[in-house]
Each structure stands twice: as structure tokens, then as C-alpha cells.
């Protein structure tokens, strides 16, 4: 909360533009940031429209970069990515578009790679418990069930 400091509408707008330039943001994050400035609804609306008009705020661009980033950097599966995007109130259309950013071959390569890496780390001698641990790990990562079972059965045999 920003206390005892007042800003002009232009200053706040500039601050929010910089906030959006630094990293792609969703509407929810920008609205959260605006709450810190205790703005009246009319000003919030005006700034939001300005950010949209000048392309500082673009939900589709945010969703695509979010999906690409979380997949490439954190190796998240499609379920986890879509759940996180839904939390950020991203529309169904943009959610579908974002998931198309993930290359199918790269997706399969990734799930096999992280399954094999995790399998090497697990010290469980019992094959069923080992499979259970791998399945739980991949579910937390957000991969699809059928893909998880197929991969785990191929890696642990």
C-alpha cells in the first residue's frame, strides 16, 4: 500500500505503463496494482482503456508468453498452465490460443526427459511405489493422465 504519497493521473499511468513494459501482465495483475493507488473507478477505467489502446496490456500476448515460459522454463504440463491462466481470469479463447504455442513434439520430449530424470533420483526399490511417485510428480507438473501413464510405463519397466 502506498501511503501519504499522491500522484497525478499521468504519473500513475506512466508507472503502470512501465509495469506492463517490464513483463507481460494480465488484466487482473494491473487491476491489483491500481488498487494500491486508491483510484476512483472513472480514472481506473480511463487508465485501463489507455493501456489497452496503446498495446501495453494485451491478454492474448500475456497468455501466449505465460504458456511458453512456464512450459520451457518450469516444464509445466498443459493442465497446470491452463489452471494458472484460469486463476488469472484469462478467456477460454486466449487459453486455447496460448496452449497452441506449445509444440507437440517438444511437449512429448519434455515429459519423457523429466520422467527419466525423476526416475533416476527416486531411490524406491518397489516398482509400484516408484511408479506412484512418478505419477504424482507428473500430475503436480500438470500433464495429462493418459500421457502420464503411458510415459511412466515406458520409462519404468
PDB file of C-alpha atoms in Angstrom:
ATOM      1  CA  UNK A   1       0.000   0.000   0.000  1.00  0.00           C
ATOM      2  CA  UNK A   2       1.382   3.376  -0.973  1.00  0.00           C
ATOM      3  CA  UNK A   3       0.793   5.722   1.937  1.00  0.00           C
ATOM      4  CA  UNK A   4       0.700   9.529   2.105  1.00  0.00           C
ATOM      5  CA  UNK A   5       2.048   9.938  -1.402  1.00  0.00           C
ATOM      6  CA  UNK A   6      -0.146  11.355  -4.095  1.00  0.00           C
ATOM      7  CA  UNK A   7       0.445  11.007  -7.802  1.00  0.00           C
ATOM      8  CA  UNK A   8      -1.152  12.698 -10.770  1.00  0.00           C
ATOM      9  CA  UNK A   9      -3.176  10.556 -13.148  1.00  0.00           C
ATOM     10  CA  UNK A  10      -0.372  10.859 -15.734  1.00  0.00           C
ATOM     11  CA  UNK A  11       2.246   9.692 -13.223  1.00  0.00           C
ATOM     12  CA  UNK A  12       0.161   6.675 -12.297  1.00  0.00           C
ATOM     13  CA  UNK A  13      -0.446   5.935 -15.958  1.00  0.00           C
ATOM     14  CA  UNK A  14       3.299   6.107 -16.645  1.00  0.00           C
ATOM     15  CA  UNK A  15       4.040   3.850 -13.665  1.00  0.00           C
ATOM     16  CA  UNK A  16       1.535   1.281 -14.918  1.00  0.00           C
ATOM     17  CA  UNK A  17       2.937   1.512 -18.460  1.00  0.00           C
ATOM     18  CA  UNK A  18       6.410   0.733 -17.072  1.00  0.00           C
ATOM     19  CA  UNK A  19       4.897  -2.100 -15.016  1.00  0.00           C
ATOM     20  CA  UNK A  20       3.451  -3.594 -18.228  1.00  0.00           C
ATOM     21  CA  UNK A  21       6.611  -2.997 -20.291  1.00  0.00           C
ATOM     22  CA  UNK A  22       8.831  -4.789 -17.784  1.00  0.00           C
ATOM     23  CA  UNK A  23       6.874  -8.021 -18.256  1.00  0.00           C
ATOM     24  CA  UNK A  24       3.628  -9.009 -19.970  1.00  0.00           C
ATOM     25  CA  UNK A  25       0.774  -8.619 -17.490  1.00  0.00           C
ATOM     26  CA  UNK A  26      -2.822  -9.792 -17.351  1.00  0.00           C
ATOM     27  CA  UNK A  27      -5.753  -7.508 -16.538  1.00  0.00           C
ATOM     28  CA  UNK A  28      -6.027  -8.948 -13.046  1.00  0.00           C
ATOM     29  CA  UNK A  29      -2.413  -8.037 -12.179  1.00  0.00           C
ATOM     30  CA  UNK A  30      -2.822  -4.488 -13.494  1.00  0.00           C
ATOM     31  CA  UNK A  31      -6.095  -4.005 -11.613  1.00  0.00           C
ATOM     32  CA  UNK A  32      -4.394  -5.304  -8.461  1.00  0.00           C
ATOM     33  CA  UNK A  33      -1.609  -2.777  -8.951  1.00  0.00           C
ATOM     34  CA  UNK A  34      -4.159   0.020  -9.485  1.00  0.00           C
ATOM     35  CA  UNK A  35      -5.800  -0.813  -6.159  1.00  0.00           C
ATOM     36  CA  UNK A  36      -2.582   0.291  -4.440  1.00  0.00           C
ATOM     37  CA  UNK A  37      -3.189   3.842  -5.697  1.00  0.00           C
ATOM     38  CA  UNK A  38      -6.783   4.114  -4.363  1.00  0.00           C
ATOM     39  CA  UNK A  39      -8.132   5.456  -7.644  1.00  0.00           C
ATOM     40  CA  UNK A  40     -11.732   6.352  -8.342  1.00  0.00           C
ATOM     41  CA  UNK A  41     -13.466   3.963 -10.782  1.00  0.00           C
ATOM     42  CA  UNK A  42     -13.579   6.509 -13.629  1.00  0.00           C
ATOM     43  CA  UNK A  43      -9.802   7.005 -13.523  1.00  0.00           C
ATOM     44  CA  UNK A  44      -9.175   3.248 -13.296  1.00  0.00           C
ATOM     45  CA  UNK A  45     -11.316   2.746 -16.381  1.00  0.00           C
ATOM     46  CA  UNK A  46      -9.588   5.562 -18.249  1.00  0.00           C
ATOM     47  CA  UNK A  47      -6.088   4.214 -17.477  1.00  0.00           C
ATOM     48  CA  UNK A  48      -7.082   0.650 -18.339  1.00  0.00           C
ATOM     49  CA  UNK A  49      -8.508   1.743 -21.693  1.00  0.00           C
ATOM     50  CA  UNK A  50      -5.378   3.760 -22.388  1.00  0.00           C
ATOM     51  CA  UNK A  51      -3.137   0.762 -21.602  1.00  0.00           C
ATOM     52  CA  UNK A  52      -5.219  -1.427 -23.907  1.00  0.00           C
ATOM     53  CA  UNK A  53      -5.315   1.159 -26.701  1.00  0.00           C
ATOM     54  CA  UNK A  54      -1.543   1.689 -26.623  1.00  0.00           C
ATOM     55  CA  UNK A  55      -0.986  -2.095 -26.504  1.00  0.00           C
ATOM     56  CA  UNK A  56       0.731  -2.085 -23.112  1.00  0.00           C
ATOM     57  CA  UNK A  57      -1.902  -4.540 -21.952  1.00  0.00           C
ATOM     58  CA  UNK A  58      -2.749  -7.433 -24.259  1.00  0.00           C
ATOM     59  CA  UNK A  59      -4.373 -10.517 -22.766  1.00  0.00           C
ATOM     60  CA  UNK A  60      -3.626 -12.771 -25.752  1.00  0.00           C
ATOM     61  CA  UNK A  61       0.055 -11.807 -25.781  1.00  0.00           C
ATOM     62  CA  UNK A  62       0.214 -12.366 -21.998  1.00  0.00           C
ATOM     63  CA  UNK A  63      -1.397 -15.816 -22.252  1.00  0.00           C
ATOM     64  CA  UNK A  64       0.949 -16.915 -25.046  1.00  0.00           C
ATOM     65  CA  UNK A  65       4.118 -15.757 -23.326  1.00  0.00           C
ATOM     66  CA  UNK A  66       2.933 -17.212 -19.996  1.00  0.00           C
ATOM     67  CA  UNK A  67       2.313 -20.626 -21.588  1.00  0.00           C
ATOM     68  CA  UNK A  68       5.633 -20.634 -23.469  1.00  0.00           C
ATOM     69  CA  UNK A  69       7.577 -19.514 -20.412  1.00  0.00           C
ATOM     70  CA  UNK A  70       6.056 -21.905 -17.895  1.00  0.00           C
ATOM     71  CA  UNK A  71       6.468 -24.808 -20.314  1.00  0.00           C
ATOM     72  CA  UNK A  72      10.065 -24.061 -21.338  1.00  0.00           C
ATOM     73  CA  UNK A  73      11.412 -22.853 -18.004  1.00  0.00           C
ATOM     74  CA  UNK A  74       9.421 -24.805 -15.407  1.00  0.00           C
ATOM     75  CA  UNK A  75       8.387 -27.780 -17.601  1.00  0.00           C
ATOM     76  CA  UNK A  76       4.719 -27.419 -16.681  1.00  0.00           C
ATOM     77  CA  UNK A  77       2.121 -29.501 -18.458  1.00  0.00           C
ATOM     78  CA  UNK A  78      -0.939 -28.125 -20.253  1.00  0.00           C
ATOM     79  CA  UNK A  79      -3.309 -28.818 -17.339  1.00  0.00           C
ATOM     80  CA  UNK A  80      -1.208 -26.772 -14.909  1.00  0.00           C
ATOM     81  CA  UNK A  81      -0.759 -23.930 -17.400  1.00  0.00           C
ATOM     82  CA  UNK A  82      -4.482 -23.739 -18.159  1.00  0.00           C
ATOM     83  CA  UNK A  83      -5.353 -23.882 -14.437  1.00  0.00           C
ATOM     84  CA  UNK A  84      -2.966 -20.985 -13.728  1.00  0.00           C
ATOM     85  CA  UNK A  85      -4.356 -18.962 -16.644  1.00  0.00           C
ATOM     86  CA  UNK A  86      -7.922 -19.545 -15.405  1.00  0.00           C
ATOM     87  CA  UNK A  87      -6.891 -18.226 -11.976  1.00  0.00           C
ATOM     88  CA  UNK A  88      -5.780 -15.056 -13.793  1.00  0.00           C
ATOM     89  CA  UNK A  89      -9.235 -14.781 -15.474  1.00  0.00           C
ATOM     90  CA  UNK A  90      -7.946 -15.392 -18.992  1.00  0.00           C
ATOM     91  CA  UNK A  91     -10.729 -16.017 -21.528  1.00  0.00           C
ATOM     92  CA  UNK A  92     -11.311 -19.504 -22.954  1.00  0.00           C
ATOM     93  CA  UNK A  93     -10.331 -18.329 -26.443  1.00  0.00           C
ATOM     94  CA  UNK A  94      -6.995 -16.922 -25.247  1.00  0.00           C
ATOM     95  CA  UNK A  95      -6.406 -20.037 -23.167  1.00  0.00           C
ATOM     96  CA  UNK A  96      -6.771 -22.250 -26.265  1.00  0.00           C
ATOM     97  CA  UNK A  97      -4.549 -19.923 -28.289  1.00  0.00           C
ATOM     98  CA  UNK A  98      -1.897 -19.998 -25.560  1.00  0.00           C
ATOM     99  CA  UNK A  99      -1.813 -23.797 -25.414  1.00  0.00           C
ATOM    100  CA  UNK A 100      -1.267 -23.918 -29.191  1.00  0.00           C
ATOM    101  CA  UNK A 101       2.066 -22.173 -28.542  1.00  0.00           C
ATOM    102  CA  UNK A 102       3.421 -25.430 -27.120  1.00  0.00           C
ATOM    103  CA  UNK A 103       4.944 -27.654 -29.802  1.00  0.00           C
ATOM    104  CA  UNK A 104       3.586 -31.224 -29.530  1.00  0.00           C
ATOM    105  CA  UNK A 105       6.951 -32.933 -30.214  1.00  0.00           C
ATOM    106  CA  UNK A 106       8.704 -30.687 -27.690  1.00  0.00           C
ATOM    107  CA  UNK A 107       5.923 -31.472 -25.201  1.00  0.00           C
ATOM    108  CA  UNK A 108       6.440 -35.234 -25.513  1.00  0.00           C
ATOM    109  CA  UNK A 109      10.225 -34.878 -25.368  1.00  0.00           C
ATOM    110  CA  UNK A 110       9.878 -32.825 -22.184  1.00  0.00           C
ATOM    111  CA  UNK A 111       7.601 -35.282 -20.359  1.00  0.00           C
ATOM    112  CA  UNK A 112       9.960 -38.174 -21.206  1.00  0.00           C
ATOM    113  CA  UNK A 113      13.026 -36.158 -20.151  1.00  0.00           C
ATOM    114  CA  UNK A 114      11.611 -35.088 -16.770  1.00  0.00           C
ATOM    115  CA  UNK A 115      10.194 -38.589 -16.128  1.00  0.00           C
ATOM    116  CA  UNK A 116      13.590 -40.201 -16.764  1.00  0.00           C
ATOM    117  CA  UNK A 117      15.389 -37.574 -14.653  1.00  0.00           C
ATOM    118  CA  UNK A 118      12.950 -38.018 -11.783  1.00  0.00           C
ATOM    119  CA  UNK A 119      13.129 -41.801 -12.077  1.00  0.00           C
ATOM    120  CA  UNK A 120      16.926 -41.637 -11.634  1.00  0.00           C
ATOM    121  CA  UNK A 121      16.506 -39.577  -8.447  1.00  0.00           C
ATOM    122  CA  UNK A 122      13.867 -41.794  -6.787  1.00  0.00           C
ATOM    123  CA  UNK A 123      15.515 -44.421  -4.591  1.00  0.00           C
ATOM    124  CA  UNK A 124      12.399 -46.584  -4.152  1.00  0.00           C
ATOM    125  CA  UNK A 125      13.135 -50.293  -4.890  1.00  0.00           C
ATOM    126  CA  UNK A 126       9.434 -51.276  -5.073  1.00  0.00           C
ATOM    127  CA  UNK A 127       8.394 -50.757  -8.705  1.00  0.00           C
ATOM    128  CA  UNK A 128       4.760 -49.890  -7.867  1.00  0.00           C
ATOM    129  CA  UNK A 129       5.709 -47.265  -5.283  1.00  0.00           C
ATOM    130  CA  UNK A 130       8.261 -45.876  -7.744  1.00  0.00           C
ATOM    131  CA  UNK A 131       5.557 -45.577 -10.421  1.00  0.00           C
ATOM    132  CA  UNK A 132       3.194 -43.936  -7.916  1.00  0.00           C
ATOM    133  CA  UNK A 133       5.843 -41.340  -7.017  1.00  0.00           C
ATOM    134  CA  UNK A 134       6.497 -40.589 -10.690  1.00  0.00           C
ATOM    135  CA  UNK A 135       2.781 -40.320 -11.457  1.00  0.00           C
ATOM    136  CA  UNK A 136       2.225 -37.947  -8.524  1.00  0.00           C
ATOM    137  CA  UNK A 137       5.189 -35.815  -9.622  1.00  0.00           C
ATOM    138  CA  UNK A 138       3.936 -35.552 -13.216  1.00  0.00           C
ATOM    139  CA  UNK A 139       0.401 -34.753 -12.035  1.00  0.00           C
ATOM    140  CA  UNK A 140       1.741 -31.867  -9.943  1.00  0.00           C
ATOM    141  CA  UNK A 141       3.568 -30.686 -13.051  1.00  0.00           C
ATOM    142  CA  UNK A 142       0.180 -30.655 -14.792  1.00  0.00           C
ATOM    143  CA  UNK A 143       0.486 -33.258 -17.516  1.00  0.00           C
ATOM    144  CA  UNK A 144      -2.498 -35.194 -18.858  1.00  0.00           C
ATOM    145  CA  UNK A 145      -3.330 -38.536 -17.162  1.00  0.00           C
ATOM    146  CA  UNK A 146      -3.200 -40.752 -20.266  1.00  0.00           C
ATOM    147  CA  UNK A 147       0.166 -39.278 -21.242  1.00  0.00           C
ATOM    148  CA  UNK A 148       1.497 -39.731 -17.696  1.00  0.00           C
ATOM    149  CA  UNK A 149       0.562 -43.427 -17.509  1.00  0.00           C
ATOM    150  CA  UNK A 150       1.949 -44.127 -20.978  1.00  0.00           C
ATOM    151  CA  UNK A 151       5.251 -42.392 -20.193  1.00  0.00           C
ATOM    152  CA  UNK A 152       5.705 -43.888 -16.721  1.00  0.00           C
ATOM    153  CA  UNK A 153       5.033 -47.415 -18.028  1.00  0.00           C
ATOM    154  CA  UNK A 154       7.613 -46.953 -20.789  1.00  0.00           C
ATOM    155  CA  UNK A 155      10.267 -45.430 -18.507  1.00  0.00           C
ATOM    156  CA  UNK A 156       9.818 -47.798 -15.551  1.00  0.00           C
ATOM    157  CA  UNK A 157       9.798 -51.341 -16.833  1.00  0.00           C
TER     158      UNK A 157
END
